[in-house]
CSV table of C-alpha atoms in Angstrom, one decimal:
chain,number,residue,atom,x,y,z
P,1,UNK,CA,0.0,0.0,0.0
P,2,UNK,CA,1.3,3.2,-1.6
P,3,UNK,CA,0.4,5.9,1.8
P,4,UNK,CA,1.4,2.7,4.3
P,5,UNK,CA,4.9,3.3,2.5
P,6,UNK,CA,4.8,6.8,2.5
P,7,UNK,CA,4.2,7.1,5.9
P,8,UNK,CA,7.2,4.7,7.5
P,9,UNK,CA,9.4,6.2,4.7
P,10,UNK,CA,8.6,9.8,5.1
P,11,UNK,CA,8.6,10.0,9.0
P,12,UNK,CA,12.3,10.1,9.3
P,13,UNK,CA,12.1,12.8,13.1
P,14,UNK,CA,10.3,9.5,14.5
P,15,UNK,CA,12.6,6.6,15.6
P,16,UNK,CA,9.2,3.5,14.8
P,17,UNK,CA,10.5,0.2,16.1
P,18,UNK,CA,8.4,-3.0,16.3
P,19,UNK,CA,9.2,-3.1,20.4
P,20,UNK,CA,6.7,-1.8,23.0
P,21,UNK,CA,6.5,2.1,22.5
P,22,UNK,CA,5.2,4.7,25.1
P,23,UNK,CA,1.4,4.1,24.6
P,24,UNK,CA,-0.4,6.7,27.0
P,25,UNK,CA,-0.5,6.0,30.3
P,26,UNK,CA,-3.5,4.7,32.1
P,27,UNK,CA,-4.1,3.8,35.4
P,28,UNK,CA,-6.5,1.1,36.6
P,29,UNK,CA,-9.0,3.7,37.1
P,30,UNK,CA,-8.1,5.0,33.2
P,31,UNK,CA,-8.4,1.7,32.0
P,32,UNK,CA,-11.9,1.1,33.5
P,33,UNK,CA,-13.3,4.0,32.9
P,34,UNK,CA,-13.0,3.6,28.5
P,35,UNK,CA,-13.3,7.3,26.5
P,36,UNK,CA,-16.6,8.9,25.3
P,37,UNK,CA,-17.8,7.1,22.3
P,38,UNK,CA,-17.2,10.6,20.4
P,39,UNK,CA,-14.8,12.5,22.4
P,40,UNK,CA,-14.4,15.6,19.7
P,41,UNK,CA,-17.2,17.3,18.3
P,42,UNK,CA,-18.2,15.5,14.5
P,43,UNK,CA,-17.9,17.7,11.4
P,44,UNK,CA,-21.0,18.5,9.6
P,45,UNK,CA,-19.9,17.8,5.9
P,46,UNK,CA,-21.0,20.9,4.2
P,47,UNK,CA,-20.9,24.3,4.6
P,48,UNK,CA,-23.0,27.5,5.7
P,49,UNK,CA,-25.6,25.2,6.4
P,50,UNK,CA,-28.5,26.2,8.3
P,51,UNK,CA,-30.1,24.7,11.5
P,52,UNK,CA,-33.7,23.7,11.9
P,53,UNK,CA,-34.2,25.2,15.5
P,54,UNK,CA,-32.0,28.1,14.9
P,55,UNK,CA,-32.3,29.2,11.3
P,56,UNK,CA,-30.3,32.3,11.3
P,57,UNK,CA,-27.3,30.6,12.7
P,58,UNK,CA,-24.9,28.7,9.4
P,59,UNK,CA,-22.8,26.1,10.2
P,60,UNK,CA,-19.1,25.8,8.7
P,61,UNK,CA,-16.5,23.6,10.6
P,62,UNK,CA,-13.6,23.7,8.2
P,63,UNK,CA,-9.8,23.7,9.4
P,64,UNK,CA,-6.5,23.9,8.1
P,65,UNK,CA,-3.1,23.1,8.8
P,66,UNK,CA,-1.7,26.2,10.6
P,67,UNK,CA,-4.6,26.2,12.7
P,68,UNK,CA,-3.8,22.4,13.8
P,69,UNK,CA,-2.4,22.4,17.4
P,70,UNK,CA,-0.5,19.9,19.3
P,71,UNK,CA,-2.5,16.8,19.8
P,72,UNK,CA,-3.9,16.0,23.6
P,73,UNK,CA,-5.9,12.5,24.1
P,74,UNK,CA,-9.4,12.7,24.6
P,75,UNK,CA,-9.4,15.9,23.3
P,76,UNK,CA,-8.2,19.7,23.5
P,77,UNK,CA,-9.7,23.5,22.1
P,78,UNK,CA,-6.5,23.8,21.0
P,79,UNK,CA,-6.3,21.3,18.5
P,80,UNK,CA,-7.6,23.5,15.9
P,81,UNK,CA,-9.7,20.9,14.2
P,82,UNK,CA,-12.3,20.2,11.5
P,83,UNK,CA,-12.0,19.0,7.7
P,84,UNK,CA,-9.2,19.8,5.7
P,85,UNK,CA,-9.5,19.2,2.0
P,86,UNK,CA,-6.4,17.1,1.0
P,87,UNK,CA,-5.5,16.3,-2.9
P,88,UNK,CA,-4.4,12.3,-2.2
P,89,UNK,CA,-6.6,11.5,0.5
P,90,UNK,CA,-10.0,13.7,0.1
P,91,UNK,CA,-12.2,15.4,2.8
P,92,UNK,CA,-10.4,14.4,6.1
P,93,UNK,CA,-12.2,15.0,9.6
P,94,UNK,CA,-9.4,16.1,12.1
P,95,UNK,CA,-11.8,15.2,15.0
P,96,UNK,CA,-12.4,11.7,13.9
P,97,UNK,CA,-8.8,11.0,13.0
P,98,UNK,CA,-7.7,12.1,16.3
P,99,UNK,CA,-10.5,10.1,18.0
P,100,UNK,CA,-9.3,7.0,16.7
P,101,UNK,CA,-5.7,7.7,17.4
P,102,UNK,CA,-7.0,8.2,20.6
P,103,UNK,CA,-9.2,4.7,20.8
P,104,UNK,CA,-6.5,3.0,19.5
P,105,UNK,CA,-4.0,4.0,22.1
P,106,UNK,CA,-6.7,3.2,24.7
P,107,UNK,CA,-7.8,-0.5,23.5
P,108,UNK,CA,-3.6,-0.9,23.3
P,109,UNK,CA,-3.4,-0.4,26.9
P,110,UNK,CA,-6.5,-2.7,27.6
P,111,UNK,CA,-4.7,-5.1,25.6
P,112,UNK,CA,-1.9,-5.4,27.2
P,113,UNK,CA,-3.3,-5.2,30.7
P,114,UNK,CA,-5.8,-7.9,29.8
P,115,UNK,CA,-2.7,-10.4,29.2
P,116,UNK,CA,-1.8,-10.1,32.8
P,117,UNK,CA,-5.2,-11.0,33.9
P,118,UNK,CA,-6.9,-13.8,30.9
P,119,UNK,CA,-10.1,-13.0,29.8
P,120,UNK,CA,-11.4,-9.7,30.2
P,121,UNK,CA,-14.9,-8.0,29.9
P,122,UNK,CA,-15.3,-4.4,29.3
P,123,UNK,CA,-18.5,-2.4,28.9
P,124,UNK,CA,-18.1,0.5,26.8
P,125,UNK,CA,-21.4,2.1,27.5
P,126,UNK,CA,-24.4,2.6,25.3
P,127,UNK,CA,-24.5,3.5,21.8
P,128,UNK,CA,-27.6,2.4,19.9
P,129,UNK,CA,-28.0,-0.3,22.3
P,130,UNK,CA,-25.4,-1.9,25.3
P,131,UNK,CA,-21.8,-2.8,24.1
P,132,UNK,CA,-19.4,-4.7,25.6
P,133,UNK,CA,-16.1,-6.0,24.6
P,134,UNK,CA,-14.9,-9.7,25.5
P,135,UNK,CA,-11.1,-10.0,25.2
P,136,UNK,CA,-9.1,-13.3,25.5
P,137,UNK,CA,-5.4,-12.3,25.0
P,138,UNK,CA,-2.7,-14.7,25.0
P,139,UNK,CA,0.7,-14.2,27.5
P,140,UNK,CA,2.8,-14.3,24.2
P,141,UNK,CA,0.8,-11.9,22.2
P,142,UNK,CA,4.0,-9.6,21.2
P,143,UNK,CA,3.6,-6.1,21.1
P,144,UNK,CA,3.3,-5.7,17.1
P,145,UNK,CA,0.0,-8.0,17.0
P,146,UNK,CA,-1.5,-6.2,20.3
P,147,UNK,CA,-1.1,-2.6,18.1
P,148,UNK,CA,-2.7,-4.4,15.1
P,149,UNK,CA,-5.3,-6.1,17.1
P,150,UNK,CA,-6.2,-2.2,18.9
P,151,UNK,CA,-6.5,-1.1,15.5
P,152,UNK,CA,-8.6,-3.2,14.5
P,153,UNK,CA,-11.2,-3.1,17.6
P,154,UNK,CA,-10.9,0.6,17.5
P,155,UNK,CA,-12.1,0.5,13.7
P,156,UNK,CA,-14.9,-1.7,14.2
P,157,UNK,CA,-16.6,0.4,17.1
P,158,UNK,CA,-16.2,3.8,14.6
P,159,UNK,CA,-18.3,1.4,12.2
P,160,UNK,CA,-20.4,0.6,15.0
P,161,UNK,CA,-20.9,4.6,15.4
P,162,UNK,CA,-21.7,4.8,11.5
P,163,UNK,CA,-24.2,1.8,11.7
P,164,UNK,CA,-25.6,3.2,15.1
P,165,UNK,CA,-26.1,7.4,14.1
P,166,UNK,CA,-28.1,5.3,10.8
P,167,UNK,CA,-30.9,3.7,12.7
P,168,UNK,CA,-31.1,7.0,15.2
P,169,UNK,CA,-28.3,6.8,17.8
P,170,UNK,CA,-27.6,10.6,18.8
P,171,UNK,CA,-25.6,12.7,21.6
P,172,UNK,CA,-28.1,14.8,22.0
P,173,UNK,CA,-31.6,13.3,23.0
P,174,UNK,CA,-34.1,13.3,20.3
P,175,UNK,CA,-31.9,14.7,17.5
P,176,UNK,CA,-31.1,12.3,15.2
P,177,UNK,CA,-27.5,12.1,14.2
P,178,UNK,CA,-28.6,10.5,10.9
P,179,UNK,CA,-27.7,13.2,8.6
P,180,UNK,CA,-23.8,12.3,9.4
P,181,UNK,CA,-23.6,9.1,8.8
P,182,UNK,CA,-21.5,7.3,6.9
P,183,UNK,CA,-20.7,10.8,5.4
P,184,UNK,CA,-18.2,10.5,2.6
P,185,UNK,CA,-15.1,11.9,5.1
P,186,UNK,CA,-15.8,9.4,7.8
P,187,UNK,CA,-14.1,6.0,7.1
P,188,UNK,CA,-11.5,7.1,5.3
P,189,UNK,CA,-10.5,9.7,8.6
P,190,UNK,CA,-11.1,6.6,11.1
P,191,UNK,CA,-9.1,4.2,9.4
P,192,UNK,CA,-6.3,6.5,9.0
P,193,UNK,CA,-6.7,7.8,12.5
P,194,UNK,CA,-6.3,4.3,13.6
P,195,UNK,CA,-3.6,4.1,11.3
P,196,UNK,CA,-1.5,7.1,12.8
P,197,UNK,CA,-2.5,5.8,15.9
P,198,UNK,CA,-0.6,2.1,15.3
P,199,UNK,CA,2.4,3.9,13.8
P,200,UNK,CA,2.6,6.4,17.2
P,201,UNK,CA,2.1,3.5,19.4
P,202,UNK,CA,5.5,1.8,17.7
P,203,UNK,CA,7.0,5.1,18.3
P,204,UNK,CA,10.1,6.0,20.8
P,205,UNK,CA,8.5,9.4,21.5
P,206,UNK,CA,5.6,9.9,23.7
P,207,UNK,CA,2.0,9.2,22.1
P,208,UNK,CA,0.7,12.9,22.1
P,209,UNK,CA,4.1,14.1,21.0
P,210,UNK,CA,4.3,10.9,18.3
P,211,UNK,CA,0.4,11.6,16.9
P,212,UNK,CA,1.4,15.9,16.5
P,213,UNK,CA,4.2,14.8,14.5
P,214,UNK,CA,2.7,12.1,12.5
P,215,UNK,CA,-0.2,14.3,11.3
P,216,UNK,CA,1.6,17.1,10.1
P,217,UNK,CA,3.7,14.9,8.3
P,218,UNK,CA,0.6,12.6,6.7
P,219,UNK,CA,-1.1,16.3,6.0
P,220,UNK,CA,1.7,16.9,3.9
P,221,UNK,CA,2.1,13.9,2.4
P,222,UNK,CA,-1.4,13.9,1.2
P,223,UNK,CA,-1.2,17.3,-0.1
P,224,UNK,CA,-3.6,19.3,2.0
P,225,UNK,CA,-4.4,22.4,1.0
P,226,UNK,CA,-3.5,25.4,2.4
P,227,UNK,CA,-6.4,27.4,3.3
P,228,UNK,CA,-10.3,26.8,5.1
P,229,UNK,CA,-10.7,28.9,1.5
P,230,UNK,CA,-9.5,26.4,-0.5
P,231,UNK,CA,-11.1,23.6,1.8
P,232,UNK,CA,-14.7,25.9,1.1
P,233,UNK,CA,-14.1,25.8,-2.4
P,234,UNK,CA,-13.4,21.9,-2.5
P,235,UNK,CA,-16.9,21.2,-1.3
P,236,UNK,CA,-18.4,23.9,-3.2
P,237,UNK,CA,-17.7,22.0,-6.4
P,238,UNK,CA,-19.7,19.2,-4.9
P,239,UNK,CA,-22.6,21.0,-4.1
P,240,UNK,CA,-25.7,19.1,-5.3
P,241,UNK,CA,-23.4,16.3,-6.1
P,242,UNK,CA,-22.7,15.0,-2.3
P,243,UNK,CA,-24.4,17.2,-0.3
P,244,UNK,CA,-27.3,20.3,-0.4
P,245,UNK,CA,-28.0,23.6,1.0
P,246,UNK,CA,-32.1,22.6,0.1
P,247,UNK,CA,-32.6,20.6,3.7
P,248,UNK,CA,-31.5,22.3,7.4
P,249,UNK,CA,-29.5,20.5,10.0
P,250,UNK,CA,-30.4,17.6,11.5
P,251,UNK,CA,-31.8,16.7,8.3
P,252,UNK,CA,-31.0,13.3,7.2
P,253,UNK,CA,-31.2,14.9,3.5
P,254,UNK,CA,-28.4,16.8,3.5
P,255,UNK,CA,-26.3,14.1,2.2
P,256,UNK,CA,-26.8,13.0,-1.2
P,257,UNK,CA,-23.8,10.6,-1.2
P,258,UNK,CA,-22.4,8.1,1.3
P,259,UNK,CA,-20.1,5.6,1.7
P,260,UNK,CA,-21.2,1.8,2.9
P,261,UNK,CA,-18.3,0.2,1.7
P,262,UNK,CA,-15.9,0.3,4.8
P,263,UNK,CA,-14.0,-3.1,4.6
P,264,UNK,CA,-11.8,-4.6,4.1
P,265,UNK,CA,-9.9,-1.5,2.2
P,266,UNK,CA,-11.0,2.3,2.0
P,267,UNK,CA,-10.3,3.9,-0.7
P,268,UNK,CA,-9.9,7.8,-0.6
P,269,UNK,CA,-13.3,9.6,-2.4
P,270,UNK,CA,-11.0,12.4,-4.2
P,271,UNK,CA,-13.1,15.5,-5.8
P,272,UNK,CA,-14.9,13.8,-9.4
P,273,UNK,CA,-13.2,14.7,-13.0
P,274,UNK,CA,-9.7,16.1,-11.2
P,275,UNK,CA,-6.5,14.6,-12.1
P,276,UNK,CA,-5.7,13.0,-8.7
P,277,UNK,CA,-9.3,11.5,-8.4
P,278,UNK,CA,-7.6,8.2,-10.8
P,279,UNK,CA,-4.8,7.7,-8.1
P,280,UNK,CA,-7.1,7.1,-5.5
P,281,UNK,CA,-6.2,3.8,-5.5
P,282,UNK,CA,-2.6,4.4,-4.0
P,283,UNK,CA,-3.7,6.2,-1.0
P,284,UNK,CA,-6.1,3.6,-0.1
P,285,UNK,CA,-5.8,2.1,3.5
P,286,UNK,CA,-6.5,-1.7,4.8
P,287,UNK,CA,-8.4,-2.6,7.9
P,288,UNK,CA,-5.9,-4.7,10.1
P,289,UNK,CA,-7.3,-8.2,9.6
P,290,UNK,CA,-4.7,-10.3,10.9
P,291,UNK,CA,-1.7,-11.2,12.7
P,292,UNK,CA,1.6,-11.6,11.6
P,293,UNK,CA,1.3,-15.0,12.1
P,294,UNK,CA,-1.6,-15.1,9.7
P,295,UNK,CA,-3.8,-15.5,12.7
P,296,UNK,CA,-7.5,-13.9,12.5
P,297,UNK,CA,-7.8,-10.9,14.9
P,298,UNK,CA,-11.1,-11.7,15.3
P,299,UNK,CA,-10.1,-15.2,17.5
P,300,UNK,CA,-9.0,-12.5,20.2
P,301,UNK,CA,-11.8,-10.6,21.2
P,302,UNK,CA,-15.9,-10.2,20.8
P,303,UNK,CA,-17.8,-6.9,20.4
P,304,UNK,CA,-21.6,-7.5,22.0
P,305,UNK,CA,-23.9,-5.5,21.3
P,306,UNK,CA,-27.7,-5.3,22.1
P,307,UNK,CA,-29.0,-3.3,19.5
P,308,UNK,CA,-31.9,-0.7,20.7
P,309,UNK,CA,-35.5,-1.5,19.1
P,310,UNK,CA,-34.8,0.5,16.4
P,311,UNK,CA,-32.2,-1.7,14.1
P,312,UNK,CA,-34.4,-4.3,12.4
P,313,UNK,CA,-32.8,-7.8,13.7
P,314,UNK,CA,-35.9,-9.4,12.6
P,315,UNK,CA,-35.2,-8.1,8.3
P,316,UNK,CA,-31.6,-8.7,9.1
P,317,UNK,CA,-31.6,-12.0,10.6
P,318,UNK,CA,-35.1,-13.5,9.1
P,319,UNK,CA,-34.5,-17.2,10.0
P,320,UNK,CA,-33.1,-16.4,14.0
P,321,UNK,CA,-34.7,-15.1,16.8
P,322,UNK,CA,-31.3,-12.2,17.3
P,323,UNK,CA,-31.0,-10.2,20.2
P,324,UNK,CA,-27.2,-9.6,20.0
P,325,UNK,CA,-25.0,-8.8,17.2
P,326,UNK,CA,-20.7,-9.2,17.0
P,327,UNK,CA,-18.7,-7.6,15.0
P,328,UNK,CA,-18.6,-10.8,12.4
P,329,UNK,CA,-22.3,-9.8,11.7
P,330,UNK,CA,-21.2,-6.0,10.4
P,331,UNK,CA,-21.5,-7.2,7.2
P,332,UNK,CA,-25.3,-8.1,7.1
P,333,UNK,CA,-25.5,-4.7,8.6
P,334,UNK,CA,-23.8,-2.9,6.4
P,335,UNK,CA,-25.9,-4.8,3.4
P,336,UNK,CA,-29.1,-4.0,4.8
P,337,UNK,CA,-28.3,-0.1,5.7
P,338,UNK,CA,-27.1,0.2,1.7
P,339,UNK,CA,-30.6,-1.3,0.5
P,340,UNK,CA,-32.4,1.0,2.8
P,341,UNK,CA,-30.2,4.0,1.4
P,342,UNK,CA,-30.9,2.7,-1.9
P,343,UNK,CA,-34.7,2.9,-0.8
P,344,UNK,CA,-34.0,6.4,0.1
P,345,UNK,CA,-32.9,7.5,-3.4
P,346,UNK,CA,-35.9,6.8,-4.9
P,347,UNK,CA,-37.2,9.6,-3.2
P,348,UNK,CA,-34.6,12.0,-3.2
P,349,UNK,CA,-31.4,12.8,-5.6
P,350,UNK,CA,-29.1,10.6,-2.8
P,351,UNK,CA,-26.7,8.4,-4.2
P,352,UNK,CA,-23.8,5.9,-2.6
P,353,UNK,CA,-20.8,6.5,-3.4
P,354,UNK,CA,-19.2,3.4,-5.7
P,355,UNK,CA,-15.4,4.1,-4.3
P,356,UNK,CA,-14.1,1.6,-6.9
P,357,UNK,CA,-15.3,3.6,-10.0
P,358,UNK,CA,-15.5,7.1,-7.5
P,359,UNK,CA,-18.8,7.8,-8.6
């Protein structure tokens, strides 16, 4: 993978080695106590878009790279973030990216501290229903498949947010988060913010320190551009194509293209008709998926979750009585959220995004 390369290449200030880095450091208390499901506040893709319950106020959460501060986990107002237009890796969400640095670094530490005591059970709150996380770690797991294996639960749970936000999960009580997900930034920031996240956790420098230093350099390698102007323009050009002005926030209309396909690759969705949109392909990232061993991640831990009423078990699963879902059953998921978005387009101008043909 082309950006994979780029990145251990490029990063020649940090010292990566495949020993045990300086993840953050947690406490037992830290370690119970697992960060907010979204720990920065999600970018609206868009901008000057108005809100239903206050119409005069327009909403614009664009960023760019000199207003970027120093990364803090779980979250800082000096970060500076929201999306940043970038030539090689399209619309990237600074607050998801550094929430799945963050996650990563988090389920690393639970990783490793679950080796000391066998099986472990975490609960990790409510988010469209109850979620746990069931983790049977083997004494020899070495420290390269424990960062792998953190990436990998931390990516699943930001696809559990996507699925979640789709059948009416929401921060805010009785405003539907709907309108956000799987928004055409979203899996391509998490899965490289788990990415970054991996590559800091191999680091010799401290993780907040690691992370700072790793963005700027994947910001540049990806070609960001240099202004929120130039960031405004990018998603003017796809104004009625991917999103409209016609609906008001929380409108689940606002969208008119998302993207379902989030394994096992994700491929960058790059502005349509400009030259870098046809090397998409290189900057595309993969899920972690196994050991190095060859071993499935999967034989390592279990994501529970107990769905609210409002995902349709019974459509999904037609020939079980369901009351739980893992993260092996993502897939089904993900299959019956792109027929119901399908559904949707019938009655409006919506459209999924085909990442392989980036139309």
């Amino acid at each position: 993978m082309r950006l994979l390369n780029i990145l251990l290449a490029g990063i020649l200030c940090l010292n990566l080695t495949s020993l045990l880095g300086k993840p953050v450091t947690l406490n037992t208390k830290g370690l119970a106590t697992p960060p907010p499901r979204i720990i920065r506040t999600c970018c609206s893709f868009g901008s000057e878009l108005k809100m239903a319950v206050i119409p005069v106020k327009k909403v614009t959460q664009i960023s760019c790279i000199s207003n970027l501060g120093p990364h803090q986990y779980l979250g800082s107002s000096k970060e500076g973030n929201g999306i940043i237009y970038t030539k090689h890796g399209g619309f990237v969400d600074m607050g998801h990216l550094r929430d799945q640095a963050d996650w990563t670094a988090y389920l690393y530490a639970l990783i490793r501290e679950s080796q000391k005591n066998g099986v472990t059970i975490q609960r990790l709150g409510h988010e469209g229903g109850t979620k746990e996380l069931n983790l049977n770690i083997p004494a020899d797991l070495d420290s390269t498949d424990a960062i792998l294996l953190a990436g990998r639960i931390a990516y699943d749970l930001s696809v559990w947010h996507e699925i979640a936000t789709w059948y009416g999960a929401s921060y805010i009580p009785f405003v539907t988060e709907r309108y956000s997900s799987f928004s055409i930034e979203d899996a391509y920031s998490n899965l490289l913010g788990v990415t970054l996240g991996m590559e800091a956790l191999k680091s010799d420098l401290p993780y907040e320190q690691a992370i700072t230093q790793l963005i700027a350099k994947t910001l540049n390698n990806l070609e960001a551009v240099a202004t929120e102007a130039d960031t405004h323009a990018a998603m003017e050009s796809v104004l009625n194509v991917w999103w409209t002005r016609d609906k008001r926030l929380p409108s689940g209309k606002i969208l008119l293209a998302r993207q379902i396909e989030v394994y096992p690759v994700v491929r960058p969705l790059l502005l349509p008709g400009t030259a870098n949109a046809l090397d998409a392909a290189a900057f595309e990232l993969t899920v972690p998926d196994q050991t190095q061993a060859h071993k499935s991640l999967s034989d390592f831990y279990q994501l529970t979750i107990k769905p609210s009423y409002k995902v349709p078990l019974h459509l999904i699963f037609p020939e079980e009585e369901k009351h739980f879902v893992t993260q092996t059953d993502f897939a089904l998921l993900l299959r019956q959220i792109e027929k119901e978005e399908r559904a949707q387009q019938l009655q409006t101008n919506s459209r999924i995004v085909n990442w392989r043909s980036g139309s």
